[in-house]
Coordinates of C-alpha atoms in Angstrom, one line a residue:
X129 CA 4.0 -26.5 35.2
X130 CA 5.0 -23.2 36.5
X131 CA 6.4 -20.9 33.6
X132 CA 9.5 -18.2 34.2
X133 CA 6.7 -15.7 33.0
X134 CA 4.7 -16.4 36.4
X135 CA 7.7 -16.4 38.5
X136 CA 8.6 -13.2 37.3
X137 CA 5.2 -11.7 37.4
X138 CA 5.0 -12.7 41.2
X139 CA 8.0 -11.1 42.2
X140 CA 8.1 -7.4 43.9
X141 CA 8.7 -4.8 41.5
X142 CA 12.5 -3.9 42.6
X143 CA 13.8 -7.8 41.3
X144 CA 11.3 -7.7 38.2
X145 CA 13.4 -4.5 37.1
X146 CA 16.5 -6.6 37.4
X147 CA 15.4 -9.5 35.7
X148 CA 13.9 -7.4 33.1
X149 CA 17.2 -6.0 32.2
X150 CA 19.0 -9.0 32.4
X151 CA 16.8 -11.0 29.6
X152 CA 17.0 -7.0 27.9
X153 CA 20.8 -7.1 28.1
X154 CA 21.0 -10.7 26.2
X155 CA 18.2 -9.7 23.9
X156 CA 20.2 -6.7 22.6
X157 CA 23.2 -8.2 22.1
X158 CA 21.8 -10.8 20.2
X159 CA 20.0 -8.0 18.3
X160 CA 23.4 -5.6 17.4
X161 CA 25.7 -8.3 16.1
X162 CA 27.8 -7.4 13.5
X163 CA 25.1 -8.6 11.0
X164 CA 23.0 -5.9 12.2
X165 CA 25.4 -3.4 11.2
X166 CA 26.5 -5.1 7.5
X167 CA 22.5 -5.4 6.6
X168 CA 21.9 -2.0 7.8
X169 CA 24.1 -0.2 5.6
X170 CA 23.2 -2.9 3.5
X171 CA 19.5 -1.4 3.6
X172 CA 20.7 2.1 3.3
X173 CA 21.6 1.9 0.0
X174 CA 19.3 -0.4 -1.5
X175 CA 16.5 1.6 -0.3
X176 CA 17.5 4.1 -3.5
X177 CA 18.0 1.1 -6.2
X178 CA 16.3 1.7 -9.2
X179 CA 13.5 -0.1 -9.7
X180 CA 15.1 -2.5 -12.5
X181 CA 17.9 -2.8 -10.0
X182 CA 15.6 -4.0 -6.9
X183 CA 13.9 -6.5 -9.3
X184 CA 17.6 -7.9 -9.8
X185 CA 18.3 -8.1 -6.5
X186 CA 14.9 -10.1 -5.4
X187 CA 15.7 -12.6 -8.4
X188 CA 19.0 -13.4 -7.2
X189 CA 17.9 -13.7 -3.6
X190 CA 15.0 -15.6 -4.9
X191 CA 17.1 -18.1 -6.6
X192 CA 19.6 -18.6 -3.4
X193 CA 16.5 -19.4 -1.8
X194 CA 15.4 -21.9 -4.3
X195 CA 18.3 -24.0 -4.1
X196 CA 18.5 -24.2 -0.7
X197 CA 15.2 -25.2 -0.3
X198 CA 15.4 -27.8 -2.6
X199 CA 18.4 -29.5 -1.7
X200 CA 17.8 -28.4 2.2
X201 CA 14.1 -28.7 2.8
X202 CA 12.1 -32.4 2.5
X203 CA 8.8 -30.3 1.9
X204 CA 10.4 -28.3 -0.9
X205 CA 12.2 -31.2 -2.6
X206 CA 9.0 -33.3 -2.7
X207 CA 6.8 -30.4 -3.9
X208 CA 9.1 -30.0 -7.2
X209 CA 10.0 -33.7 -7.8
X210 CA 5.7 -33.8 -8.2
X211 CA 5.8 -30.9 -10.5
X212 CA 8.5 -32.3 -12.1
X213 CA 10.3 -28.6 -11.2
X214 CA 14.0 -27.8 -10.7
X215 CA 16.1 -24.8 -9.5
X216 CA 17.0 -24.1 -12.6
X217 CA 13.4 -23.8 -14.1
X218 CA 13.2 -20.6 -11.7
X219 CA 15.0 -18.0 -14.1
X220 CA 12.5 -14.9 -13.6
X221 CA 10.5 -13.9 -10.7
X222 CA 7.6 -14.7 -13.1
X223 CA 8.9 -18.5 -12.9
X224 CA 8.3 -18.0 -8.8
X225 CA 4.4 -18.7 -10.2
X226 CA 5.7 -22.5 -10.9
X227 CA 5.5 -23.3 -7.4
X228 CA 2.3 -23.8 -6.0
X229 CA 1.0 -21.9 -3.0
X230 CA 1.8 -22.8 0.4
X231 CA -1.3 -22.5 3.4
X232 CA -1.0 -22.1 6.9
X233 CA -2.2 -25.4 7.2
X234 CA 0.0 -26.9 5.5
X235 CA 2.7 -25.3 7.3
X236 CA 1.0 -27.0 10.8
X237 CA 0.6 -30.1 9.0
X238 CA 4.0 -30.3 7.7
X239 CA 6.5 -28.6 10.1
X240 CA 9.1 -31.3 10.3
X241 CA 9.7 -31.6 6.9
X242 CA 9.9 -27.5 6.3
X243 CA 13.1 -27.0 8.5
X244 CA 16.1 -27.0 7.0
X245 CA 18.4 -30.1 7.3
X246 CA 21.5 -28.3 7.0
X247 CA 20.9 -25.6 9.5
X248 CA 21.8 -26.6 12.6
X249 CA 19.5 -26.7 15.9
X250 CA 21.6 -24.0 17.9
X251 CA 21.0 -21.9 15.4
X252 CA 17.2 -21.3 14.5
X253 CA 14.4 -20.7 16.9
X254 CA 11.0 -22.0 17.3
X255 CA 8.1 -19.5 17.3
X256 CA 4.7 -19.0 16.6
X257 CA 2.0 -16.7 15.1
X258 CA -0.3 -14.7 17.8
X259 CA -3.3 -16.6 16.6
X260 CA -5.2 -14.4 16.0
X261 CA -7.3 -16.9 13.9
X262 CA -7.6 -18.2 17.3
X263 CA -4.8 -21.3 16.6
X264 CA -1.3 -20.5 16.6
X265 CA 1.2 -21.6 13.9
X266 CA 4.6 -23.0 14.9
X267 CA 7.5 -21.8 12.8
X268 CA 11.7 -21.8 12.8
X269 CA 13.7 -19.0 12.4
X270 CA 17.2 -18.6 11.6
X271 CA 19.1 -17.5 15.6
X272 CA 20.5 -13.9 13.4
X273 CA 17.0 -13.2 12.6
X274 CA 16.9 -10.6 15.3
X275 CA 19.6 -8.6 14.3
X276 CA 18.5 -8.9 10.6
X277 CA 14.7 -7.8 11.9
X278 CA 16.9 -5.5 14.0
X279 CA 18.0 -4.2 10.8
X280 CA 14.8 -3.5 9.1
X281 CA 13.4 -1.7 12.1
X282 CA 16.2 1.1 12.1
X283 CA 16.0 1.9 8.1
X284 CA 12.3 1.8 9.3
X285 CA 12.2 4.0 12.1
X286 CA 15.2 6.4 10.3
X287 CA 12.4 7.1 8.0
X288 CA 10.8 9.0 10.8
X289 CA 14.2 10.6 12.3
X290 CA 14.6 8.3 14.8
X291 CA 17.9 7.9 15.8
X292 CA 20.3 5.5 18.1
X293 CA 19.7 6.9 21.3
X294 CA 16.8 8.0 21.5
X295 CA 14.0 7.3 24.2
X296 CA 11.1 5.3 23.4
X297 CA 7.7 3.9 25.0
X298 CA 6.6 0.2 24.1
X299 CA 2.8 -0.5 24.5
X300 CA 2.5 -3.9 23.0
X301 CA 1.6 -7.8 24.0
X302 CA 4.3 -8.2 27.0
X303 CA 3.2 -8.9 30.4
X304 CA 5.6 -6.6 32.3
X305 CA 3.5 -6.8 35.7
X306 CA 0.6 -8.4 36.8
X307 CA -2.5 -8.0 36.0
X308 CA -4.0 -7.7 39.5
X309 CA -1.5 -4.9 40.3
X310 CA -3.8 -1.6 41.0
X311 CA -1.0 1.0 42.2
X312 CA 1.9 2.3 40.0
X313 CA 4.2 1.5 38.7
X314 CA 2.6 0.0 35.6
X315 CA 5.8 0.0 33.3
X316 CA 9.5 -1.4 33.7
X317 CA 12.3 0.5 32.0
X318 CA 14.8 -1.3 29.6
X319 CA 17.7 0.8 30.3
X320 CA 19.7 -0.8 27.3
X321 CA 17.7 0.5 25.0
X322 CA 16.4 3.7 26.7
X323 CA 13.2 1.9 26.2
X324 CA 9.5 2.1 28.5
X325 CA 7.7 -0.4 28.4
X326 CA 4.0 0.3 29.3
X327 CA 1.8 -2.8 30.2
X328 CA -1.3 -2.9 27.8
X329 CA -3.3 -4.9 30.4
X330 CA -3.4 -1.9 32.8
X331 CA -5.3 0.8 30.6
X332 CA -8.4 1.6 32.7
X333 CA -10.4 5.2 32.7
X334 CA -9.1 5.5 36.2
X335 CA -5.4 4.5 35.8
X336 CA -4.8 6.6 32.6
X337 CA -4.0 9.4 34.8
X338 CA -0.5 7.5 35.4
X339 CA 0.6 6.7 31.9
X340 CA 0.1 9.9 30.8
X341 CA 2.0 11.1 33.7
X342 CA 4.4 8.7 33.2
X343 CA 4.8 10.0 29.5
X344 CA 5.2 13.6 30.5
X345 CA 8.2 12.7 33.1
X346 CA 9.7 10.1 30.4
X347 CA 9.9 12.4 27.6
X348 CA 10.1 9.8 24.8
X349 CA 10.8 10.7 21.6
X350 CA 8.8 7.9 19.8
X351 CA 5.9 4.9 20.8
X352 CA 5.6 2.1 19.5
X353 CA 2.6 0.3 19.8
X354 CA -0.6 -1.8 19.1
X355 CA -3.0 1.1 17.3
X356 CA -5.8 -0.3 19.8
X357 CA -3.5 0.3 22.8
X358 CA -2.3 3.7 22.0
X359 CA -5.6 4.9 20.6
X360 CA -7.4 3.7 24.2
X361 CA -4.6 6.6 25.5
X362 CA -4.8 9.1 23.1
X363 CA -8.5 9.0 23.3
X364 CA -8.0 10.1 27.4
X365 CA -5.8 12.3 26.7
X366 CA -7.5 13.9 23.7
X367 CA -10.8 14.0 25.8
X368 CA -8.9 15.8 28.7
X369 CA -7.0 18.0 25.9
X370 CA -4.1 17.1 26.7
X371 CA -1.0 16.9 24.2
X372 CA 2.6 16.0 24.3
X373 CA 5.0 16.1 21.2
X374 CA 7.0 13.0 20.0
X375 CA 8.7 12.7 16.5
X376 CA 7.2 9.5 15.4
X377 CA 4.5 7.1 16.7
X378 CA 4.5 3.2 14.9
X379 CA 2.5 1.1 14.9
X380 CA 2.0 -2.6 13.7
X381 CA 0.5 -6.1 14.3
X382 CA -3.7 -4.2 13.9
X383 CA -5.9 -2.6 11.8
X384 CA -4.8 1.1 11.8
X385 CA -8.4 2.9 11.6
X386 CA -8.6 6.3 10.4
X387 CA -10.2 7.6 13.2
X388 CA -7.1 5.9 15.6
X389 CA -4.7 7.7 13.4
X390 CA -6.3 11.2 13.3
X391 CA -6.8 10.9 17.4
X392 CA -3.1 9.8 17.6
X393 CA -2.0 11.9 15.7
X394 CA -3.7 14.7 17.2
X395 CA -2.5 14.5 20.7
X396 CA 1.2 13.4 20.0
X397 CA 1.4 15.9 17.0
X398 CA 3.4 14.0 14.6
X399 CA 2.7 11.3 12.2
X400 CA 2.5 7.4 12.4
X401 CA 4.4 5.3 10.8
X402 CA 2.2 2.2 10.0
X403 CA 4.1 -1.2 9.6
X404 CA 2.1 -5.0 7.9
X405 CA 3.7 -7.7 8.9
X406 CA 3.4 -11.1 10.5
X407 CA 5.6 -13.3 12.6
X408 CA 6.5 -15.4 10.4
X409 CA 7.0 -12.8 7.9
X410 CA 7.8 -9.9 9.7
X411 CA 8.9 -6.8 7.9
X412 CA 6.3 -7.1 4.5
X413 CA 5.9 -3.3 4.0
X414 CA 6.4 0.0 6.3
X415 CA 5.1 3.7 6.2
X416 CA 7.4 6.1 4.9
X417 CA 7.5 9.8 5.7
X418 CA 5.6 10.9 3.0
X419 CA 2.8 8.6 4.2
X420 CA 1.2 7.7 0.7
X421 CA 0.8 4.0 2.0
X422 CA 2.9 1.4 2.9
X423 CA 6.1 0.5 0.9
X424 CA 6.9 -3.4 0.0
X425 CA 10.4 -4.2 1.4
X426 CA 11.6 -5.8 -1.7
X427 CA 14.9 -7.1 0.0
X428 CA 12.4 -8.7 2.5
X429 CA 9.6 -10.8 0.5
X430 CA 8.2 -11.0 -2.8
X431 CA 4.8 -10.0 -2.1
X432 CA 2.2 -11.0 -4.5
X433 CA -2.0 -10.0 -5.1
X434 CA -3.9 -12.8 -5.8
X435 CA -7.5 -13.6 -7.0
X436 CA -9.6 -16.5 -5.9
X437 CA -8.2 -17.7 -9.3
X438 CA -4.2 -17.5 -8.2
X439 CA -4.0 -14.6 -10.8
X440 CA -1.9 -11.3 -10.3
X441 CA -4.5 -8.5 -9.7
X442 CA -3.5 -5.3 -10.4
X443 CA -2.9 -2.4 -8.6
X444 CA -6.2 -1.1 -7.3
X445 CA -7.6 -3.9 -6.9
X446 CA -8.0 -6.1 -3.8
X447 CA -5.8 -9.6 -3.8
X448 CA -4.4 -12.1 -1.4
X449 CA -1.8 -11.2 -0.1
X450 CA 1.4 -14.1 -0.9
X451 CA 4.8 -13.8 0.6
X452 CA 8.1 -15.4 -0.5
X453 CA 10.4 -14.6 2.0
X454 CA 14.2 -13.7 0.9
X455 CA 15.8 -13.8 4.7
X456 CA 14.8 -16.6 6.7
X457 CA 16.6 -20.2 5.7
X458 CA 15.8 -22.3 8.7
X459 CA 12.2 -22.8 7.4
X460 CA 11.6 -21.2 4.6
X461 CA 7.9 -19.7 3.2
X462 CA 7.3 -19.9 -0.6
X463 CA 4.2 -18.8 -1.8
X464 CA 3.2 -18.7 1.6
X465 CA -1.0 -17.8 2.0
X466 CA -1.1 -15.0 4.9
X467 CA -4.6 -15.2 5.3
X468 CA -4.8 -11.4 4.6
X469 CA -6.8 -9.0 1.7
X470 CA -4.5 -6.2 0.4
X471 CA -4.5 -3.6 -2.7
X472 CA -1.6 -2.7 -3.9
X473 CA -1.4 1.2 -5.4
X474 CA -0.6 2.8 -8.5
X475 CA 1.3 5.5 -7.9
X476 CA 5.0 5.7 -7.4
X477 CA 6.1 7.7 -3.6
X478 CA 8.0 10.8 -4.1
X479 CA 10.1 10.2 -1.0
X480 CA 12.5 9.0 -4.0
X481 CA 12.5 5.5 -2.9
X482 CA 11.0 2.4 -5.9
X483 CA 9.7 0.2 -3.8
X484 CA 6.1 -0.1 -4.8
X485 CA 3.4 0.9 -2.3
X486 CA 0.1 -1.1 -0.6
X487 CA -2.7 0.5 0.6
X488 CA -3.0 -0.5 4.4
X489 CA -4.4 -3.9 5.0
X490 CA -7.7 -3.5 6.9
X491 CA -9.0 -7.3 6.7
X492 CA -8.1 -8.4 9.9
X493 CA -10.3 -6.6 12.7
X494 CA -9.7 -7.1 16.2
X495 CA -12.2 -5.8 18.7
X496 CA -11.3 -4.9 22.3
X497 CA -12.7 -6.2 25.0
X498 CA -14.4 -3.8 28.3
X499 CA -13.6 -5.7 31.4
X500 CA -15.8 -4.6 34.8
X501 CA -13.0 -3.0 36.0
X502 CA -12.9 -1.0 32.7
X503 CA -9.7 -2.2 31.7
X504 CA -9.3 -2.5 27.6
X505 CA -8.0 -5.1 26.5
X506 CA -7.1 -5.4 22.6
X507 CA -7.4 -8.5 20.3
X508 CA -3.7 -8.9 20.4
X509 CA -3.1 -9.2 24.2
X510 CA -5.7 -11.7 23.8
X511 CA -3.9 -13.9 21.5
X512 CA -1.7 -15.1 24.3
X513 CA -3.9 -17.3 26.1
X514 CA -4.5 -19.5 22.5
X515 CA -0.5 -19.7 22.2
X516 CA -0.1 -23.4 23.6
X517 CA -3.6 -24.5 22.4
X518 CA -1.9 -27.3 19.9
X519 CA -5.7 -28.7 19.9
X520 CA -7.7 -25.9 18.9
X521 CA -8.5 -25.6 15.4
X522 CA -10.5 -22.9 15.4
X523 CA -11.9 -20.4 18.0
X524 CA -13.6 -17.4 18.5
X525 CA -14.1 -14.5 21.2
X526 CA -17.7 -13.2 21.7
X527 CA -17.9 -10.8 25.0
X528 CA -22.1 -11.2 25.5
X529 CA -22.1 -8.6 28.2
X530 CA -19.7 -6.4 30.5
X531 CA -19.4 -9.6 32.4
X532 CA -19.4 -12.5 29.9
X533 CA -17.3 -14.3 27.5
X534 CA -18.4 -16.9 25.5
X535 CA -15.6 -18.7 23.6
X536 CA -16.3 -20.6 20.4
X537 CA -14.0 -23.6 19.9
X538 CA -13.4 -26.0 17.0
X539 CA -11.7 -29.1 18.9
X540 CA -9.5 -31.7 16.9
X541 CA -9.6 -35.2 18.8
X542 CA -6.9 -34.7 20.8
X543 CA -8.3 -31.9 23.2
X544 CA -8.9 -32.8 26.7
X545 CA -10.4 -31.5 30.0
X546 CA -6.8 -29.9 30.7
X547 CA -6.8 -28.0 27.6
X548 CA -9.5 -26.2 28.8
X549 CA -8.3 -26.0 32.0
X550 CA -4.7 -24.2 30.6
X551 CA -7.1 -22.0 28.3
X552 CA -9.4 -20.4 31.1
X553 CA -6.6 -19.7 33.3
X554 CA -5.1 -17.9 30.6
X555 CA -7.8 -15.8 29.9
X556 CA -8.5 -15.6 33.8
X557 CA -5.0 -13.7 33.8
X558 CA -5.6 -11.8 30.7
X559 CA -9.4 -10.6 31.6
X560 CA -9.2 -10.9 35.2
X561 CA -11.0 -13.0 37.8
X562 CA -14.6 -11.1 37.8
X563 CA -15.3 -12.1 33.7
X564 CA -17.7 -15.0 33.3
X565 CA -15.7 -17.1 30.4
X566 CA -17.6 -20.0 28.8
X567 CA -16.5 -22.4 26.4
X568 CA -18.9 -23.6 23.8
X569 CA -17.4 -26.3 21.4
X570 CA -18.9 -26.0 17.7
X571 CA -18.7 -28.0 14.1
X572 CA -17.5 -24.7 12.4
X573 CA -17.3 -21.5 13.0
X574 CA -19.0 -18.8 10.5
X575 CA -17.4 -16.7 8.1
X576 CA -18.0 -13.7 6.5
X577 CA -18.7 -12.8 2.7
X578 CA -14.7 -12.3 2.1
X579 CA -13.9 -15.9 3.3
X580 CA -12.4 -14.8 7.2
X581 CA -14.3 -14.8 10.1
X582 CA -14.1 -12.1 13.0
X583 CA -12.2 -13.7 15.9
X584 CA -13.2 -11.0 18.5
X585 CA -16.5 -9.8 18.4
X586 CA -18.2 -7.5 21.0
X587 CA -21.4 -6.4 22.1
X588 CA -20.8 -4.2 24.6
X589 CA -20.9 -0.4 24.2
X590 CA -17.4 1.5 25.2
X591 CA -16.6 5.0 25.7
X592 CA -13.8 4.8 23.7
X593 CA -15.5 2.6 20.5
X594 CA -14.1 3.7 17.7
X595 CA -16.5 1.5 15.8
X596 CA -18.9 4.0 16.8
X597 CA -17.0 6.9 15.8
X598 CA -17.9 5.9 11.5
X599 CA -14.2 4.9 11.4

């Protein structure tokens, strides 16, 4: 079936900027409802609550939740009629321990019965996870999410003196044009939000010259962007000594290494703002300006540290990290397992806010890929390939040589010959026509000492390696 994504993509570049805008122009006004505006000031002021005060505010939010998901959600109800729990046994956020923990399996095994029955279907959305545990995880969302994400974002960026107005540069996961395209432009500009939006799948040794161009004649005040993708261009430009001052560069949905953020930092000369999140809990903790660590959005989630034993660790000490989210009530996430290692830090930030702070989350490393052409291609872009792979369990990425990829594939019994067929073309558009891709379907895939395994793995010397650079 032909997808709106590949019409678009195969359209000349003077109707792909209409339709660009056009899906941009619906997109922000979904965004900058007037519950944008009421949870932004919200936001404002709760950001200087006293802790005590904070702690309040989660319990109550907590509780809301809590009812609704009993008397709303099928999953909910039947998990506390076999614990013999009610709404009313949840009087501290200590009680929140009552419930047990929910995995991302369970989420895929259970999806019908975690939406909300009184929510109506014109108002949530279905989405899913990037995958980068190489099978994607369907979730609802309430339809106001955006602007209440929308929300989250400006206290977030304000923390870094971004304002309404000003310009920014994208370099994230979208396909904007296509991937065979070798002349500029490489970018479409969303004029609704003064926003460039650089395509990822483009960043080649001998295209950089452009984007950096492009940057110069743009003049954007912040980027956002995957830390793989703007490190790949900061690298360039920091090898050509090159610079260009911005106020803020963020950056989410990767491991942030050190080396990434002392090159970035370097060549933009100003500081990144680091964000851990996921899709299905987006706004877990952000970088403020003082850039002690990441702060835990308290209005957001109660974020926990586990052991293997389901025991609070304390701060210093590594933990899993479990999310109770407080904002989304089409399908809501108790206790819900991210998959991810965090370590939560002692000290309080002096930027006078009391949320408390994590140390950034390094456990999920995502390689990049070299193509022949030289293009770089991150573990994120390649996420979207495995999005409507319903029949993969598990998968892995292993690039063999400049011109093979061998992927590893855990199969459930209802993959077929067309599931393959949808994945290679996928990655054909990702990766290009000139990579050798092979599936090999396994039992199980290994994992390392910590319990994960690495779902991109590459042995292929780059240029721009920063695995090589003792990160």
């Amino acid at each position: 079936m032909i997808k709106a994504e590949d019409i678009y993509l195969k359209c000349p570049i003077s109707f792909q900027k209409i339709l660009f805008n056009i899906s941009a122009h619906k997109k922000n006004k979904q965004k900058l409802q007037k519950d944008f505006h009421l949870k932004l000031r919200e936001l404002e002021k709760s950001q200087f609550y006293s802790f005590p005060d904070l702690q309040a505010l989660q319990l109550e939010k907590l509780k809301f939740m809590i009812n609704h998901a009993y008397n709303d959600v099928p999953y909910y109800r039947s998990v506390f009629d076999e614990k013999k729990l009610k709404p009313s046994d949840i009087k501290t956020l200590e009680d929140i321990n009552k419930i047990p923990i929910l995995t991302r399996n369970q989420v895929k095994n259970n999806l019908p019965s975690l939406v909300a029955k009184n929510i109506p279907k014109n108002q949530r959305l279905l989405r899913n996870t990037s995958g980068t545990t190489g099978s994607p995880m369907y979730f609802f969302v309430d339809k106001k999410s955006y602007s209440v994400n929308c929300a989250y974002t400006w206290r977030y960026w304000n923390w870094a003196g971004i304002n309404f107005g000003d310009s920014r540069i994208t370099l994230q996961g979208r396909r904007i044009v296509h991937h065979s395209r070798i002349k500029p432009p490489f970018w479409i500009y969303n004029k609704w939000d003064k926003q460039l939006f650089f395509s990822t799948y483009h960043l080649s040794e001998e295209l950089m010259s452009y984007f950096v161009n492009k940057i110069f004649e743009f003049g954007p005040q912040a980027i956002e962007a995957y830390p793989s993708a703007i490190y790949v261009l900061a690298k360039y430009m920091d090898d050509n000594n090159i610079r260009h001052k911005i106020k803020a560069v963020f950056t989410s949905s990767e491991t942030l290494y050190p080396i990434q953020r002392e090159v970035i930092e370097r060549v933009f000369q100003c500081k990144i703002y680091d964000k851990y999140g996921l899709s299905e809990m987006f706004f877990v903790a952000t970088e403020c300006e003082q850039h002690k660590g990441l702060h835990f959005n308290m209005e957001y989630a109660i974020t926990q540290l586990l052991n293997q034993q389901n025991e609070l660790v304390a701060p210093g000490t590594e933990g899993r990290i479990i999310c109770t989210g407080l904002e989304n009530f089409s399908m809501p996430l108790i206790r819900y397992d991210t998959g991810d290692i965090g370590e939560a830090l002692p000290d309080k930030c002096s930027c006078g806010r009391n949320f408390p702070l994590l140390a950034p989350v390094t456990t999920k490393v995502e390689d990049q890929l070299l193509t022949p052409e030289g293009r770089y291609i991150s573990g994120s872009l390649l996420t979207f390939p495995f999005k409507p792979m319903k029949n993969i369990i598990k998968s892995q990425i292993i690039q063999e040589s400049l011109e093979n990829i061998k992927i590893k594939i855990v199969k459930n019994n209802f993959y077929n010959q067309e599931d393959s067929k949808i994945l290679l073309e996928g990655l054909r558009k990702c990766l290009g026509r000139s990579m050798n891709i092979s599936l090999e379907f396994v039992e199980d895939i290994e994992r390392t000492k910590n319990g994960k395994y690495r779902w991109v793995i590459s042995h292929v010397h780059r240029k721009m390696d920063f695995s090589k650079d003792n990160v």
